[in-house]
Short mmCIF file of C-alpha atoms in Angstrom, two decimals:
data_model
loop_
_atom_site.label_atom_id
_atom_site.label_comp_id
_atom_site.label_asym_id
_atom_site.label_seq_id
_atom_site.Cartn_x
_atom_site.Cartn_y
_atom_site.Cartn_z
CA SER S 23 56.83 152.07 64.29
CA GLN S 24 60.13 153.49 63.65
CA GLN S 25 60.69 157.00 63.37
CA GLY S 26 63.85 157.06 61.48
CA GLU S 27 64.80 154.80 58.47
CA GLU S 28 67.90 154.77 56.40
CA ASP S 29 68.09 154.05 52.75
CA PRO S 30 69.82 152.21 51.20
CA GLN S 31 70.04 149.24 53.63
CA ALA S 32 73.45 148.41 52.18
CA LEU S 33 75.97 150.28 49.82
CA SER S 34 79.00 148.91 48.23
CA ILE S 35 81.40 151.33 46.42
CA GLN S 36 85.22 151.44 45.30
CA GLU S 37 87.63 153.54 47.46
CA GLY S 38 87.55 157.14 46.35
CA GLU S 39 83.86 157.32 45.38
CA ASN S 40 81.38 159.48 47.24
CA ALA S 41 78.86 157.60 49.60
CA THR S 42 75.21 159.04 50.25
CA MET S 43 72.99 157.57 52.69
CA ASN S 44 69.39 158.99 53.19
CA CYS S 45 67.02 158.84 56.39
CA SER S 46 63.52 159.39 56.26
CA TYR S 47 61.53 160.14 59.58
CA LYS S 48 57.93 160.41 60.29
CA THR S 49 57.39 162.99 62.96
CA SER S 50 58.77 166.43 63.51
CA ILE S 51 62.12 166.64 65.36
CA ASN S 52 64.22 168.75 67.22
CA ASN S 53 67.44 167.40 65.85
CA LEU S 54 68.93 164.62 64.06
CA GLN S 55 72.22 162.70 64.58
CA TRP S 56 74.26 160.29 62.46
CA TYR S 57 76.47 157.70 64.03
CA ARG S 58 78.95 155.19 62.61
CA GLN S 59 79.15 151.64 64.14
CA ASN S 60 82.41 149.35 63.01
CA SER S 61 81.48 145.84 63.14
CA GLY S 62 81.02 144.35 66.67
CA ARG S 63 81.90 147.67 68.28
CA GLY S 64 79.89 150.69 69.72
CA LEU S 65 78.50 153.62 67.98
CA VAL S 66 80.53 156.80 67.34
CA HIS S 67 78.97 159.98 67.18
CA LEU S 68 79.48 162.04 63.69
CA ILE S 69 77.24 165.00 63.42
CA LEU S 70 74.14 166.50 64.96
CA ILE S 71 71.99 168.77 62.88
CA ARG S 72 69.14 170.83 64.55
CA SER S 73 65.69 171.42 62.91
CA ASN S 74 66.54 174.97 62.04
CA GLU S 75 69.87 174.02 60.34
CA ARG S 76 70.00 172.91 56.74
CA GLU S 77 73.56 171.76 56.19
CA LYS S 78 76.55 170.92 58.43
CA HIS S 79 80.18 169.76 57.53
CA SER S 80 82.77 167.75 59.20
CA GLY S 81 85.99 166.89 57.59
CA ARG S 82 84.86 164.73 54.77
CA LEU S 83 80.97 164.51 56.03
CA ARG S 84 78.30 166.56 54.76
CA VAL S 85 75.02 166.10 56.38
CA THR S 86 71.67 167.92 55.00
CA LEU S 87 68.25 168.30 56.57
CA ASP S 88 65.04 168.94 54.64
CA THR S 89 62.56 169.22 57.21
CA SER S 90 59.85 169.72 54.72
CA LYS S 91 60.43 166.38 53.36
CA LYS S 92 61.35 164.91 56.77
CA SER S 93 64.41 163.51 55.40
CA SER S 94 68.34 163.77 55.92
CA SER S 95 71.10 162.73 53.79
CA LEU S 96 74.82 161.80 54.69
CA LEU S 97 77.42 162.24 52.29
CA ILE S 98 80.92 160.98 52.66
CA THR S 99 83.35 162.20 50.11
CA ALA S 100 86.67 160.54 48.68
CA SER S 101 85.74 157.34 50.66
CA ARG S 102 88.42 155.14 52.19
CA ALA S 103 88.55 151.41 53.37
CA ALA S 104 88.48 152.52 56.78
CA ASP S 105 84.81 154.27 56.26
CA THR S 106 83.30 150.69 55.97
CA ALA S 107 80.75 150.56 58.78
CA SER S 108 77.22 150.71 59.32
CA TYR S 109 75.61 154.26 59.58
CA PHE S 110 72.68 155.06 61.80
CA CYS S 111 70.44 158.09 62.17
CA ALA S 112 68.96 158.95 65.23
CA THR S 113 66.08 161.32 65.68
CA GLU S 114 64.95 163.22 68.94
CA THR S 115 61.59 164.67 68.95
CA SER S 116 59.90 166.80 71.99
CA TYR S 117 58.23 163.81 73.38
CA ASP S 118 60.67 160.86 72.94
CA LYS S 119 64.26 159.83 73.68
CA VAL S 120 66.65 159.59 70.78
CA ILE S 121 65.35 156.79 68.37
CA PHE S 122 67.94 154.98 66.16
CA GLY S 123 67.20 153.63 62.47
CA PRO S 124 67.88 150.36 61.36
CA GLY S 125 71.15 151.61 59.58
CA THR S 126 73.00 151.38 56.13
CA SER S 127 75.66 149.11 55.80
CA LEU S 128 78.59 150.70 53.79
CA SER S 129 81.56 148.53 52.24
CA VAL S 130 84.25 150.48 50.69
CA ILE S 131 86.38 148.34 48.19
CA PRO S 132 90.14 149.17 48.05
CA ASP Y 18 85.09 154.12 73.05
CA GLY Y 19 84.89 157.31 75.11
CA GLY Y 20 85.55 156.22 78.43
CA ILE Y 21 82.72 153.89 78.84
CA THR Y 22 83.61 150.15 79.57
CA GLN Y 23 81.52 147.06 79.21
CA SER Y 24 82.41 143.79 80.34
CA PRO Y 25 82.75 141.02 79.36
CA LYS Y 26 82.75 141.48 75.65
CA TYR Y 27 81.26 137.91 75.25
CA LEU Y 28 79.20 136.37 77.59
CA PHE Y 29 77.56 133.02 77.31
CA ARG Y 30 74.78 131.63 79.77
CA LYS Y 31 72.30 128.70 80.03
CA GLU Y 32 68.79 129.41 79.54
CA GLY Y 33 67.05 129.96 82.84
CA GLN Y 34 70.08 131.88 84.44
CA ASN Y 35 70.06 135.63 85.19
CA VAL Y 36 73.12 137.49 83.84
CA THR Y 37 74.28 140.87 84.71
CA LEU Y 38 76.30 143.08 82.22
CA SER Y 39 78.60 145.60 83.50
CA CYS Y 40 78.65 149.26 82.30
CA GLU Y 41 81.12 151.91 84.08
CA GLN Y 42 81.81 155.24 82.87
CA ASN Y 43 84.32 157.89 84.00
CA LEU Y 44 83.14 160.73 81.99
CA ASN Y 45 81.05 162.24 84.99
CA HIS Y 46 78.01 161.97 82.75
CA ASP Y 47 74.43 161.97 84.53
CA ALA Y 48 72.54 160.03 81.89
CA MET Y 49 73.16 156.70 81.11
CA TYR Y 50 71.46 154.05 78.53
CA TRP Y 51 71.16 150.49 77.68
CA TYR Y 52 70.31 149.25 74.28
CA ARG Y 53 69.78 146.02 72.70
CA GLN Y 54 70.75 145.37 68.90
CA ASP Y 55 69.73 142.37 66.84
CA PRO Y 56 71.11 141.75 63.40
CA GLY Y 57 69.96 144.12 60.74
CA GLN Y 58 67.93 146.24 63.15
CA GLY Y 59 68.47 149.54 64.91
CA LEU Y 60 69.00 150.17 68.61
CA ARG Y 61 66.18 149.48 70.83
CA LEU Y 62 66.13 151.15 74.23
CA ILE Y 63 65.81 149.18 77.25
CA TYR Y 64 66.38 151.25 80.18
CA TYR Y 65 67.68 154.86 80.91
CA SER Y 66 68.68 156.76 83.87
CA GLN Y 67 68.96 160.61 83.93
CA ILE Y 68 70.50 160.56 87.40
CA VAL Y 69 71.65 158.40 90.10
CA ASN Y 70 68.91 156.38 91.95
CA ASP Y 71 66.35 157.18 89.36
CA PHE Y 72 65.82 155.07 85.99
CA GLN Y 73 62.98 154.61 83.41
CA LYS Y 74 61.93 151.87 81.26
CA GLY Y 75 62.59 152.00 77.49
CA ASP Y 76 60.79 150.56 74.68
CA ILE Y 77 61.53 146.82 75.66
CA ALA Y 78 62.09 146.64 79.29
CA GLU Y 79 60.36 143.45 79.86
CA GLY Y 80 62.76 140.71 81.27
CA TYR Y 81 65.49 143.22 82.24
CA SER Y 82 66.13 145.00 85.49
CA VAL Y 83 68.75 148.01 86.19
CA SER Y 84 70.14 149.85 89.22
CA ARG Y 85 71.90 153.36 89.34
CA GLU Y 86 73.20 153.34 92.87
CA LYS Y 87 76.54 155.37 91.79
CA LYS Y 88 76.89 157.86 89.07
CA GLU Y 89 79.46 155.86 86.90
CA SER Y 90 77.86 152.49 86.94
CA PHE Y 91 74.74 151.33 85.27
CA PRO Y 92 74.41 147.59 85.60
CA LEU Y 93 71.91 145.52 83.46
CA THR Y 94 70.27 142.32 84.47
CA VAL Y 95 69.15 139.90 82.06
CA THR Y 96 66.51 137.75 83.66
CA SER Y 97 65.15 134.54 82.95
CA ALA Y 98 61.85 136.28 81.96
CA GLN Y 99 63.39 137.45 78.88
CA LYS Y 100 62.47 135.23 76.00
CA ASN Y 101 65.06 135.88 73.66
CA PRO Y 102 68.10 137.38 75.38
CA THR Y 103 70.69 136.53 72.77
CA ALA Y 104 71.47 140.09 71.42
CA PHE Y 105 74.34 142.55 71.31
CA TYR Y 106 73.87 144.97 74.29
CA LEU Y 107 75.23 148.44 74.26
CA CYS Y 108 75.76 150.83 76.98
CA ALA Y 109 75.86 154.51 76.49
CA SER Y 110 75.84 157.74 78.46
CA SER Y 111 75.38 161.64 77.84
CA ILE Y 112 76.50 164.63 79.78
CA THR Y 113 72.56 165.21 80.88
CA ALA Y 114 69.49 163.60 79.79
CA ASP Y 115 68.72 166.70 77.48
CA THR Y 116 72.35 166.45 75.86
CA TYR Y 117 71.54 164.33 72.73
CA GLU Y 118 75.19 163.35 71.77
CA GLN Y 119 75.47 159.84 73.28
CA TYR Y 120 78.82 158.12 74.22
CA PHE Y 121 78.97 154.50 73.59
CA GLY Y 122 80.75 151.62 75.12
CA PRO Y 123 82.30 148.57 73.22
CA GLY Y 124 79.32 146.26 73.70
CA THR Y 125 78.76 142.80 75.23
CA ARG Y 126 77.70 139.96 73.00
CA LEU Y 127 75.24 137.80 75.10
CA THR Y 128 74.47 134.23 73.83
CA VAL Y 129 72.03 131.98 75.69
CA THR Y 130 71.71 128.38 74.74
#
């Protein structure tokens, strides 16, 4: 069964709007990462947040982690057409390798 | 794509043939990984290697084989035993097996007919 699962599966917004994607997971984690994948390409690491952290920022990206709810969110502010991609959360536990969720497909319309 | 190369980008094979996908990294990373990605799904781990001359099965190793004779190279062979080999294959590396940030190659799209 999947450890992490993103929500929504697909998201379409206008350029300039904010995009929020969520990731829920089942078991306790050591850390959670977010990756971006442009169509037909490899994944690019965005942010890693550790289990004892609640929020991290990187440029226009904000990631939150709520371990009591076993969930994380990725917020992209002031979206651009170039943000169009699939976004994956990946969880790491004490007993397993990094496990990727199925992803959220984001379309930013110019 | 962070110093990891995969070749070729597209690969076509007939059913029943073995095929080897190349993955090379110049990042001096100890750990390397192979993932399979199917449409609408996340990445599934096929094999990983924490160090030269060592590798471990991932979640879907059946029908695949790997070798790690050199630190910079981790080729994946898709054998004829793999029942549904058509997929997008991604290779990744990390500094060590305990370093969670992974660097990905551009991927190889394999089509078997």
